[in-house]
Short mmCIF file of C-alpha atoms in Angstrom, two decimals:
data_model
loop_
_atom_site.label_atom_id
_atom_site.label_comp_id
_atom_site.label_asym_id
_atom_site.label_seq_id
_atom_site.Cartn_x
_atom_site.Cartn_y
_atom_site.Cartn_z
CA MET A 1 0.00 0.00 0.00
CA LYS A 2 1.30 3.42 -0.91
CA PRO A 3 2.17 5.82 1.96
CA SER A 4 -0.57 8.23 0.86
CA ASN A 5 -3.20 5.47 1.13
CA LYS A 6 -1.91 4.47 4.57
CA ASN A 7 -2.11 8.07 5.74
CA ALA A 8 -5.65 8.39 4.41
CA LEU A 9 -6.74 5.16 6.16
CA THR A 10 -5.16 6.31 9.42
CA LEU A 11 -6.98 9.65 9.15
CA VAL A 12 -10.32 7.91 8.56
CA ARG A 13 -9.77 5.63 11.54
CA SER A 14 -8.86 8.59 13.75
CA ARG A 15 -11.98 10.47 12.73
CA LEU A 16 -14.17 7.42 13.32
CA LEU A 17 -12.64 6.96 16.75
CA LEU A 18 -13.22 10.63 17.56
CA LEU A 19 -16.82 10.44 16.36
CA THR A 20 -17.41 7.31 18.44
CA ASN A 21 -16.01 9.00 21.53
CA LEU A 22 -18.16 12.08 20.97
CA VAL A 23 -21.30 9.95 20.61
CA PHE A 24 -20.40 8.03 23.77
CA VAL A 25 -19.83 11.22 25.75
CA GLY A 26 -23.09 12.64 24.41
CA LEU A 27 -25.00 9.58 25.54
CA LEU A 28 -23.46 9.84 29.00
CA ILE A 29 -24.43 13.50 29.25
CA PHE A 30 -28.00 12.84 28.09
CA SER A 31 -28.31 9.87 30.43
CA GLY A 32 -27.17 12.01 33.34
CA TYR A 33 -29.65 14.73 32.36
CA SER A 34 -32.47 12.22 32.08
CA PHE A 35 -31.87 10.74 35.51
CA LYS A 36 -31.37 14.15 37.06
CA ASN A 37 -34.75 15.25 35.74
CA GLY A 38 -36.57 12.03 36.60
CA LEU A 39 -36.89 10.81 33.01
CA ASN A 40 -37.07 7.02 32.78
CA ASN A 41 -35.92 6.83 36.39
CA PRO A 42 -37.59 3.92 38.22
CA SER A 43 -36.32 5.16 41.58
CA ILE A 44 -38.23 8.45 41.18
CA GLU A 45 -41.43 6.60 40.26
CA LEU A 46 -41.00 4.23 43.20
CA LYS A 47 -40.47 7.13 45.57
CA ALA A 48 -43.72 8.77 44.40
CA GLU A 49 -45.61 5.50 44.82
CA GLU A 50 -44.26 5.07 48.35
CA LYS A 51 -45.26 8.66 49.22
CA SER A 52 -48.75 8.05 47.87
CA LEU A 53 -49.20 4.81 49.81
CA GLU A 54 -47.85 6.32 53.01
CA ALA A 55 -50.21 9.30 52.68
CA PHE A 56 -53.21 7.06 52.07
CA GLU A 57 -52.59 5.25 55.35
CA ASN A 58 -53.43 8.53 57.08
CA VAL A 59 -56.31 9.28 54.73
CA TYR A 60 -57.82 5.88 55.49
CA LYS A 61 -57.55 6.38 59.26
CA VAL A 62 -59.59 9.59 59.00
CA LEU A 63 -62.21 8.19 56.64
CA MET A 64 -62.73 5.22 58.97
CA SER A 65 -63.35 7.51 61.96
CA PRO A 66 -66.94 8.06 63.17
CA ARG A 67 -66.88 11.67 61.97
CA CYS A 68 -66.59 10.48 58.37
CA MET A 69 -68.00 6.98 58.29
CA ASN A 70 -71.24 7.86 60.08
CA CYS A 71 -72.41 9.60 56.91
CA HIS A 72 -70.97 6.91 54.63
CA PRO A 73 -72.70 3.78 55.99
CA ALA A 74 -73.20 0.47 54.22
CA GLY A 75 -76.98 0.81 54.57
CA ASP A 76 -79.41 3.66 54.02
CA ILE A 77 -79.62 4.75 57.65
CA PRO A 78 -76.78 6.99 58.89
CA LEU A 79 -74.72 5.98 61.90
CA GLN A 80 -74.59 8.05 65.06
CA GLY A 81 -72.14 8.82 67.84
CA ASP A 82 -68.62 7.63 68.51
CA GLU A 83 -69.98 4.10 68.94
CA GLN A 84 -71.40 4.28 65.40
CA LYS A 85 -74.83 2.87 66.17
CA LEU A 86 -77.77 3.23 63.79
CA HIS A 87 -79.29 6.71 63.97
CA THR A 88 -81.91 6.84 66.73
CA MET A 89 -84.51 8.52 64.51
CA SER A 90 -83.99 5.93 61.72
CA PRO A 91 -83.94 8.48 58.89
CA MET A 92 -83.58 7.01 55.40
CA ARG A 93 -81.17 8.17 52.72
CA GLY A 94 -83.69 9.19 50.07
CA VAL A 95 -82.94 9.77 46.41
CA ASP A 96 -80.89 12.92 47.02
CA GLY A 97 -79.37 11.76 50.32
CA LYS A 98 -81.32 14.36 52.30
CA GLY A 99 -83.99 12.09 53.79
CA ILE A 100 -87.54 11.14 52.86
CA LEU A 101 -91.05 12.45 53.57
CA THR A 102 -91.10 14.23 56.94
CA LEU A 103 -87.74 12.83 58.04
CA LYS A 104 -85.47 15.28 56.27
CA CYS A 105 -81.90 15.77 57.52
CA SER A 106 -82.48 19.52 57.72
CA ASN A 107 -85.31 19.01 60.24
CA CYS A 108 -82.69 18.54 62.96
CA HIS A 109 -79.40 19.44 61.30
CA ALA A 110 -79.80 23.19 60.88
CA PRO A 111 -77.33 25.45 59.04
CA GLU A 112 -75.51 25.83 62.36
CA GLY A 113 -75.16 23.22 65.08
CA VAL A 114 -76.91 23.45 68.44
CA PRO A 115 -74.40 24.11 71.25
CA GLY A 116 -73.91 21.42 73.88
CA ASP A 117 -73.28 17.69 74.15
CA HIS A 118 -75.52 15.20 72.34
CA THR A 119 -77.11 17.90 70.20
CA PRO A 120 -77.39 17.81 66.38
CA PRO A 121 -74.38 19.23 64.57
CA GLY A 122 -75.27 21.55 61.71
CA ASN A 123 -74.35 22.49 58.18
CA PRO A 124 -76.33 24.17 55.38
CA ASP A 125 -75.80 21.11 53.15
CA TRP A 126 -76.12 18.25 55.65
CA HIS A 127 -76.83 15.00 53.81
CA LEU A 128 -75.75 11.47 52.99
CA PRO A 129 -74.41 10.68 49.52
CA PRO A 130 -77.32 10.26 47.06
CA ALA A 131 -78.89 6.90 46.29
CA ASP A 132 -77.18 6.55 42.89
CA MET A 133 -73.70 7.29 44.31
CA LYS A 134 -73.63 5.99 47.91
CA MET A 135 -69.86 6.22 48.44
CA VAL A 136 -69.84 3.59 51.18
CA PHE A 137 -66.87 3.70 53.57
CA GLU A 138 -68.16 1.20 56.11
CA GLY A 139 -66.54 -2.21 55.75
CA LYS A 140 -64.16 -1.19 52.97
CA SER A 141 -60.54 -2.35 52.98
CA PRO A 142 -57.88 0.28 52.22
CA ARG A 143 -57.58 -0.99 48.65
CA GLU A 144 -61.34 -1.09 48.08
CA LEU A 145 -61.80 2.43 49.40
CA ALA A 146 -58.87 3.86 47.42
CA LEU A 147 -60.17 2.37 44.17
CA GLN A 148 -63.68 3.65 44.89
CA LEU A 149 -62.48 7.17 45.63
CA VAL A 150 -60.78 7.56 42.25
CA ASP A 151 -63.54 5.94 40.17
CA PRO A 152 -65.74 8.67 38.55
CA GLU A 153 -68.59 6.16 38.31
CA LYS A 154 -68.55 5.83 42.11
CA ASN A 155 -67.20 9.12 43.47
CA GLY A 156 -69.75 11.57 42.08
CA HIS A 157 -68.18 11.85 38.61
CA LYS A 158 -65.08 13.61 39.96
CA ASP A 159 -61.82 13.68 38.01
CA MET A 160 -58.52 14.07 39.85
CA GLU A 161 -58.71 17.86 40.02
CA ALA A 162 -62.26 17.76 41.39
CA LEU A 163 -61.23 15.09 43.85
CA LYS A 164 -58.40 17.29 45.11
CA GLU A 165 -60.79 20.21 45.49
CA HIS A 166 -63.30 18.09 47.41
CA VAL A 167 -61.12 18.27 50.51
CA ASN A 168 -62.17 21.94 50.79
CA ASP A 169 -65.88 21.06 50.89
CA GLY A 170 -67.69 22.52 53.89
CA LEU A 171 -69.27 19.21 54.87
CA VAL A 172 -65.86 17.54 54.85
CA LYS A 173 -64.52 20.24 57.17
CA GLU A 174 -67.53 19.74 59.44
CA GLY A 175 -65.94 16.54 60.73
CA TRP A 176 -63.62 18.69 62.83
CA THR A 177 -66.17 21.25 64.07
CA MET A 178 -69.19 19.23 65.24
CA GLY A 179 -68.67 20.25 68.84
CA GLY A 180 -69.81 18.57 72.03
CA ASP A 181 -67.82 15.66 73.40
CA ARG A 182 -67.53 13.94 70.02
CA GLU A 183 -64.24 12.23 69.24
CA LEU A 184 -62.26 14.12 66.64
CA PRO A 185 -60.65 12.41 63.64
CA PRO A 186 -57.14 11.06 64.34
CA LEU A 187 -55.49 13.88 62.32
CA SER A 188 -56.10 17.62 62.30
CA TYR A 189 -57.92 18.96 59.27
CA GLU A 190 -54.72 20.50 57.89
CA GLU A 191 -52.84 17.21 58.35
CA PHE A 192 -55.66 15.35 56.60
CA LYS A 193 -55.69 17.83 53.72
CA GLU A 194 -51.94 17.45 53.26
CA ALA A 195 -52.22 13.64 53.27
CA TRP A 196 -55.15 13.74 50.83
CA LEU A 197 -53.32 15.95 48.33
CA THR A 198 -50.05 14.01 48.70
CA TRP A 199 -51.88 10.75 47.98
CA ILE A 200 -53.51 12.11 44.82
CA GLU A 201 -50.58 14.16 43.50
CA ASN A 202 -48.26 11.17 43.73
CA GLY A 203 -50.47 8.86 41.71
CA ALA A 204 -53.47 8.08 43.98
CA VAL A 205 -51.99 4.61 44.44
CA ALA A 206 -54.27 1.91 45.86
CA PRO A 207 -52.71 -0.35 48.52
CA ALA A 208 -52.29 -4.01 47.74
CA GLN A 209 -54.82 -6.44 49.16
#
């Protein structure tokens, strides 16, 4: 082979080697960028899932408390008191969740609660969930309840944004302001709100069975 041909071949090989190195360095840089920004990073996804599951543990504790579950019973009669017995007056849910005939929720549950122990708490919109969307909490496992909460066909046709906003509902907040000697939920309202939003914003993950 002539010297000129050898020099040309050496030059080509050098350029190929340089190009290969540049591509390799570029891939390393992009890979580092991707992981830094959470792209295709399983550890980031796992961390979000763990945060969601941990938050739902607290959400579940609150929803299972008498202040929440009493208005989310398995049957059509609300529960009453910290012992969660059937409501003494035996009111029925009704189509809209506000009672039937002369036994309307608003008959006793006025816009504002009556001061004192063992008196009816109040709210302008006091009601059970409606008959076509009962949103039962009673008897639900953590997984069952989580799946129900995010299902628009069972949660009042709420998407994720509406579900996040629901934590600001006045009747939800009422669980912490019913007065008397009623047992409060196991978290403060602000702690519950934080857990609720953390659960949803990190994927609304349902616990395993």
